[in-house]
Amino acid sequence: MTLISSHDLWLLGEGTHARPYEVFGAHPGMQEGVSGTRFALWAPHARQVWVVGDFNAWEPEAHPMALQGASGIWTVFVSGATCGQHYQFRVCQSHGAIVMKSDPYAFRAELRPKQASVIEGLQR
């Protein structure tokens, strides 16, 4: 299942997408009639990426993300993930090290020294 349109992937790939914040990050919504959140992260050199958070009790490998072709963009839809829940991306880097990353496109985040991002819808 493609969670990002081919048009968005094309614009992001050529660097001309006018609103990348509408694609990357956490976006609450519906997918095939199920409520949850779509997550997207650009990590072109990652071996694997997972999203972890309150919605999966921070289980390290509960929600693996899928690479969208050769774009370097990883995505997953997590049913039941809702606004206000904390999350981070767990990234296996090209050399094998695993690191936890905050979402650079998050609309909300915890205050330092905490580092989690918070699911928040795009306010229009």
PDB file of C-alpha atoms in Angstrom:
ATOM      1  CA  MET A   1       0.000   0.000   0.000  1.00  0.00           C
ATOM      2  CA  THR A   2       1.373   3.407  -0.970  1.00  0.00           C
ATOM      3  CA  LEU A   3       0.830   5.973   1.756  1.00  0.00           C
ATOM      4  CA  ILE A   4       2.331   8.850  -0.239  1.00  0.00           C
ATOM      5  CA  SER A   5       1.146   9.712  -3.741  1.00  0.00           C
ATOM      6  CA  SER A   6       3.482   9.225  -6.684  1.00  0.00           C
ATOM      7  CA  HIS A   7       3.120  12.950  -7.435  1.00  0.00           C
ATOM      8  CA  ASP A   8       4.300  13.867  -3.925  1.00  0.00           C
ATOM      9  CA  LEU A   9       7.199  11.406  -4.218  1.00  0.00           C
ATOM     10  CA  TRP A  10       8.192  12.955  -7.541  1.00  0.00           C
ATOM     11  CA  LEU A  11       8.074  16.540  -6.196  1.00  0.00           C
ATOM     12  CA  LEU A  12       9.990  15.569  -3.051  1.00  0.00           C
ATOM     13  CA  GLY A  13      12.582  13.735  -5.144  1.00  0.00           C
ATOM     14  CA  GLU A  14      13.286  16.733  -7.331  1.00  0.00           C
ATOM     15  CA  GLY A  15      13.226  19.099  -4.330  1.00  0.00           C
ATOM     16  CA  THR A  16      10.321  21.246  -5.500  1.00  0.00           C
ATOM     17  CA  HIS A  17       7.531  20.184  -3.121  1.00  0.00           C
ATOM     18  CA  ALA A  18       6.003  23.415  -1.797  1.00  0.00           C
ATOM     19  CA  ARG A  19       4.565  21.859   1.385  1.00  0.00           C
ATOM     20  CA  PRO A  20       6.710  18.905   2.551  1.00  0.00           C
ATOM     21  CA  TYR A  21       5.263  19.281   6.061  1.00  0.00           C
ATOM     22  CA  GLU A  22       1.999  17.885   4.648  1.00  0.00           C
ATOM     23  CA  VAL A  23       3.823  14.649   3.720  1.00  0.00           C
ATOM     24  CA  PHE A  24       6.527  14.119   6.343  1.00  0.00           C
ATOM     25  CA  GLY A  25       5.913  13.666  10.052  1.00  0.00           C
ATOM     26  CA  ALA A  26       2.807  12.360  11.802  1.00  0.00           C
ATOM     27  CA  HIS A  27      -0.631  12.951  10.269  1.00  0.00           C
ATOM     28  CA  PRO A  28      -3.732  11.692  12.117  1.00  0.00           C
ATOM     29  CA  GLY A  29      -6.553  10.530   9.878  1.00  0.00           C
ATOM     30  CA  MET A  30      -8.365   7.584   8.348  1.00  0.00           C
ATOM     31  CA  GLN A  31      -6.968   4.775   6.204  1.00  0.00           C
ATOM     32  CA  GLU A  32      -9.460   2.338   4.687  1.00  0.00           C
ATOM     33  CA  GLY A  33     -12.045   3.282   7.324  1.00  0.00           C
ATOM     34  CA  VAL A  34      -9.659   2.872  10.262  1.00  0.00           C
ATOM     35  CA  SER A  35      -8.648   5.776  12.513  1.00  0.00           C
ATOM     36  CA  GLY A  36      -4.941   6.218  13.186  1.00  0.00           C
ATOM     37  CA  THR A  37      -1.844   8.145  12.148  1.00  0.00           C
ATOM     38  CA  ARG A  38       0.359   8.053   9.048  1.00  0.00           C
ATOM     39  CA  PHE A  39       4.057   8.499   9.757  1.00  0.00           C
ATOM     40  CA  ALA A  40       6.660   9.437   7.124  1.00  0.00           C
ATOM     41  CA  LEU A  41      10.400  10.052   7.475  1.00  0.00           C
ATOM     42  CA  TRP A  42      13.156  10.737   4.948  1.00  0.00           C
ATOM     43  CA  ALA A  43      16.090   8.491   5.874  1.00  0.00           C
ATOM     44  CA  PRO A  44      17.791   7.583   2.575  1.00  0.00           C
ATOM     45  CA  HIS A  45      20.708   5.638   4.061  1.00  0.00           C
ATOM     46  CA  ALA A  46      18.808   3.743   6.760  1.00  0.00           C
ATOM     47  CA  ARG A  47      18.722  -0.051   6.758  1.00  0.00           C
ATOM     48  CA  GLN A  48      15.377  -0.087   8.599  1.00  0.00           C
ATOM     49  CA  VAL A  49      13.113   2.376  10.414  1.00  0.00           C
ATOM     50  CA  TRP A  50      10.406   1.796  13.029  1.00  0.00           C
ATOM     51  CA  VAL A  51       8.037   4.194  14.768  1.00  0.00           C
ATOM     52  CA  VAL A  52       7.727   3.694  18.526  1.00  0.00           C
ATOM     53  CA  GLY A  53       5.581   5.501  21.052  1.00  0.00           C
ATOM     54  CA  ASP A  54       2.769   5.496  23.565  1.00  0.00           C
ATOM     55  CA  PHE A  55       0.524   3.681  21.048  1.00  0.00           C
ATOM     56  CA  ASN A  56       2.740   0.550  21.104  1.00  0.00           C
ATOM     57  CA  ALA A  57       4.166   0.809  24.652  1.00  0.00           C
ATOM     58  CA  TRP A  58       7.505   1.830  23.077  1.00  0.00           C
ATOM     59  CA  GLU A  59       7.989  -1.702  21.720  1.00  0.00           C
ATOM     60  CA  PRO A  60      11.142  -1.372  19.526  1.00  0.00           C
ATOM     61  CA  GLU A  61       9.998  -3.436  16.546  1.00  0.00           C
ATOM     62  CA  ALA A  62       6.182  -3.315  16.784  1.00  0.00           C
ATOM     63  CA  HIS A  63       5.703  -0.963  13.809  1.00  0.00           C
ATOM     64  CA  PRO A  64       8.326  -1.313  11.060  1.00  0.00           C
ATOM     65  CA  MET A  65       8.148   1.330   8.359  1.00  0.00           C
ATOM     66  CA  ALA A  66       8.236   0.531   4.626  1.00  0.00           C
ATOM     67  CA  LEU A  67      10.614   2.160   2.167  1.00  0.00           C
ATOM     68  CA  GLN A  68       8.730   3.874  -0.675  1.00  0.00           C
ATOM     69  CA  GLY A  69      10.678   2.734  -3.744  1.00  0.00           C
ATOM     70  CA  ALA A  70      14.096   4.375  -4.094  1.00  0.00           C
ATOM     71  CA  SER A  71      12.897   7.665  -2.590  1.00  0.00           C
ATOM     72  CA  GLY A  72      14.517   7.221   0.816  1.00  0.00           C
ATOM     73  CA  ILE A  73      11.111   7.885   2.375  1.00  0.00           C
ATOM     74  CA  TRP A  74       9.837   5.433   4.993  1.00  0.00           C
ATOM     75  CA  THR A  75       6.125   5.235   5.860  1.00  0.00           C
ATOM     76  CA  VAL A  76       3.669   3.361   8.046  1.00  0.00           C
ATOM     77  CA  PHE A  77       0.046   3.786   9.127  1.00  0.00           C
ATOM     78  CA  VAL A  78      -0.559   2.929  12.797  1.00  0.00           C
ATOM     79  CA  SER A  79      -4.182   2.277  13.672  1.00  0.00           C
ATOM     80  CA  GLY A  80      -5.201   3.708  17.021  1.00  0.00           C
ATOM     81  CA  ALA A  81      -2.347   6.232  17.201  1.00  0.00           C
ATOM     82  CA  THR A  82      -4.024   9.488  18.222  1.00  0.00           C
ATOM     83  CA  CYS A  83      -3.295  13.147  18.901  1.00  0.00           C
ATOM     84  CA  GLY A  84      -1.413  13.766  22.121  1.00  0.00           C
ATOM     85  CA  GLN A  85       0.558  10.501  22.064  1.00  0.00           C
ATOM     86  CA  HIS A  86       4.363  10.662  22.152  1.00  0.00           C
ATOM     87  CA  TYR A  87       6.569   9.003  19.526  1.00  0.00           C
ATOM     88  CA  GLN A  88      10.066   8.772  18.045  1.00  0.00           C
ATOM     89  CA  PHE A  89      11.650   7.113  15.043  1.00  0.00           C
ATOM     90  CA  ARG A  90      14.002   4.187  15.699  1.00  0.00           C
ATOM     91  CA  VAL A  91      16.544   4.153  12.877  1.00  0.00           C
ATOM     92  CA  CYS A  92      19.042   1.431  11.992  1.00  0.00           C
ATOM     93  CA  GLN A  93      21.768   3.439  10.281  1.00  0.00           C
ATOM     94  CA  SER A  94      23.778   2.223   7.278  1.00  0.00           C
ATOM     95  CA  HIS A  95      26.630   1.006   9.508  1.00  0.00           C
ATOM     96  CA  GLY A  96      24.237  -0.882  11.795  1.00  0.00           C
ATOM     97  CA  ALA A  97      23.975   1.461  14.781  1.00  0.00           C
ATOM     98  CA  ILE A  98      20.442   2.009  16.082  1.00  0.00           C
ATOM     99  CA  VAL A  99      19.470   5.505  17.173  1.00  0.00           C
ATOM    100  CA  MET A 100      16.280   7.165  18.378  1.00  0.00           C
ATOM    101  CA  LYS A 101      15.319  10.307  16.469  1.00  0.00           C
ATOM    102  CA  SER A 102      12.757  13.013  17.100  1.00  0.00           C
ATOM    103  CA  ASP A 103      10.565  13.967  14.171  1.00  0.00           C
ATOM    104  CA  PRO A 104      11.998  17.031  12.376  1.00  0.00           C
ATOM    105  CA  TYR A 105       8.518  17.736  10.946  1.00  0.00           C
ATOM    106  CA  ALA A 106       6.588  17.352  14.210  1.00  0.00           C
ATOM    107  CA  PHE A 107       4.009  20.033  14.878  1.00  0.00           C
ATOM    108  CA  ARG A 108       4.523  19.524  18.629  1.00  0.00           C
ATOM    109  CA  ALA A 109       7.298  18.145  20.843  1.00  0.00           C
ATOM    110  CA  GLU A 110       8.214  17.597  24.469  1.00  0.00           C
ATOM    111  CA  LEU A 111      10.333  20.217  26.189  1.00  0.00           C
ATOM    112  CA  ARG A 112      13.987  19.512  26.896  1.00  0.00           C
ATOM    113  CA  PRO A 113      15.532  17.402  28.279  1.00  0.00           C
ATOM    114  CA  LYS A 114      12.839  15.036  26.957  1.00  0.00           C
ATOM    115  CA  GLN A 115      13.040  14.306  23.237  1.00  0.00           C
ATOM    116  CA  ALA A 116       9.792  12.720  22.037  1.00  0.00           C
ATOM    117  CA  SER A 117       7.611  14.243  19.376  1.00  0.00           C
ATOM    118  CA  VAL A 118       3.854  14.484  19.937  1.00  0.00           C
ATOM    119  CA  ILE A 119       1.163  13.535  17.414  1.00  0.00           C
ATOM    120  CA  GLU A 120      -0.675  16.703  16.455  1.00  0.00           C
ATOM    121  CA  GLY A 121      -2.853  17.437  13.447  1.00  0.00           C
ATOM    122  CA  LEU A 122      -2.029  20.168  10.963  1.00  0.00           C
ATOM    123  CA  GLN A 123      -3.883  23.312  12.009  1.00  0.00           C
ATOM    124  CA  ARG A 124      -5.309  25.198   9.038  1.00  0.00           C
TER     125      ARG A 124
END
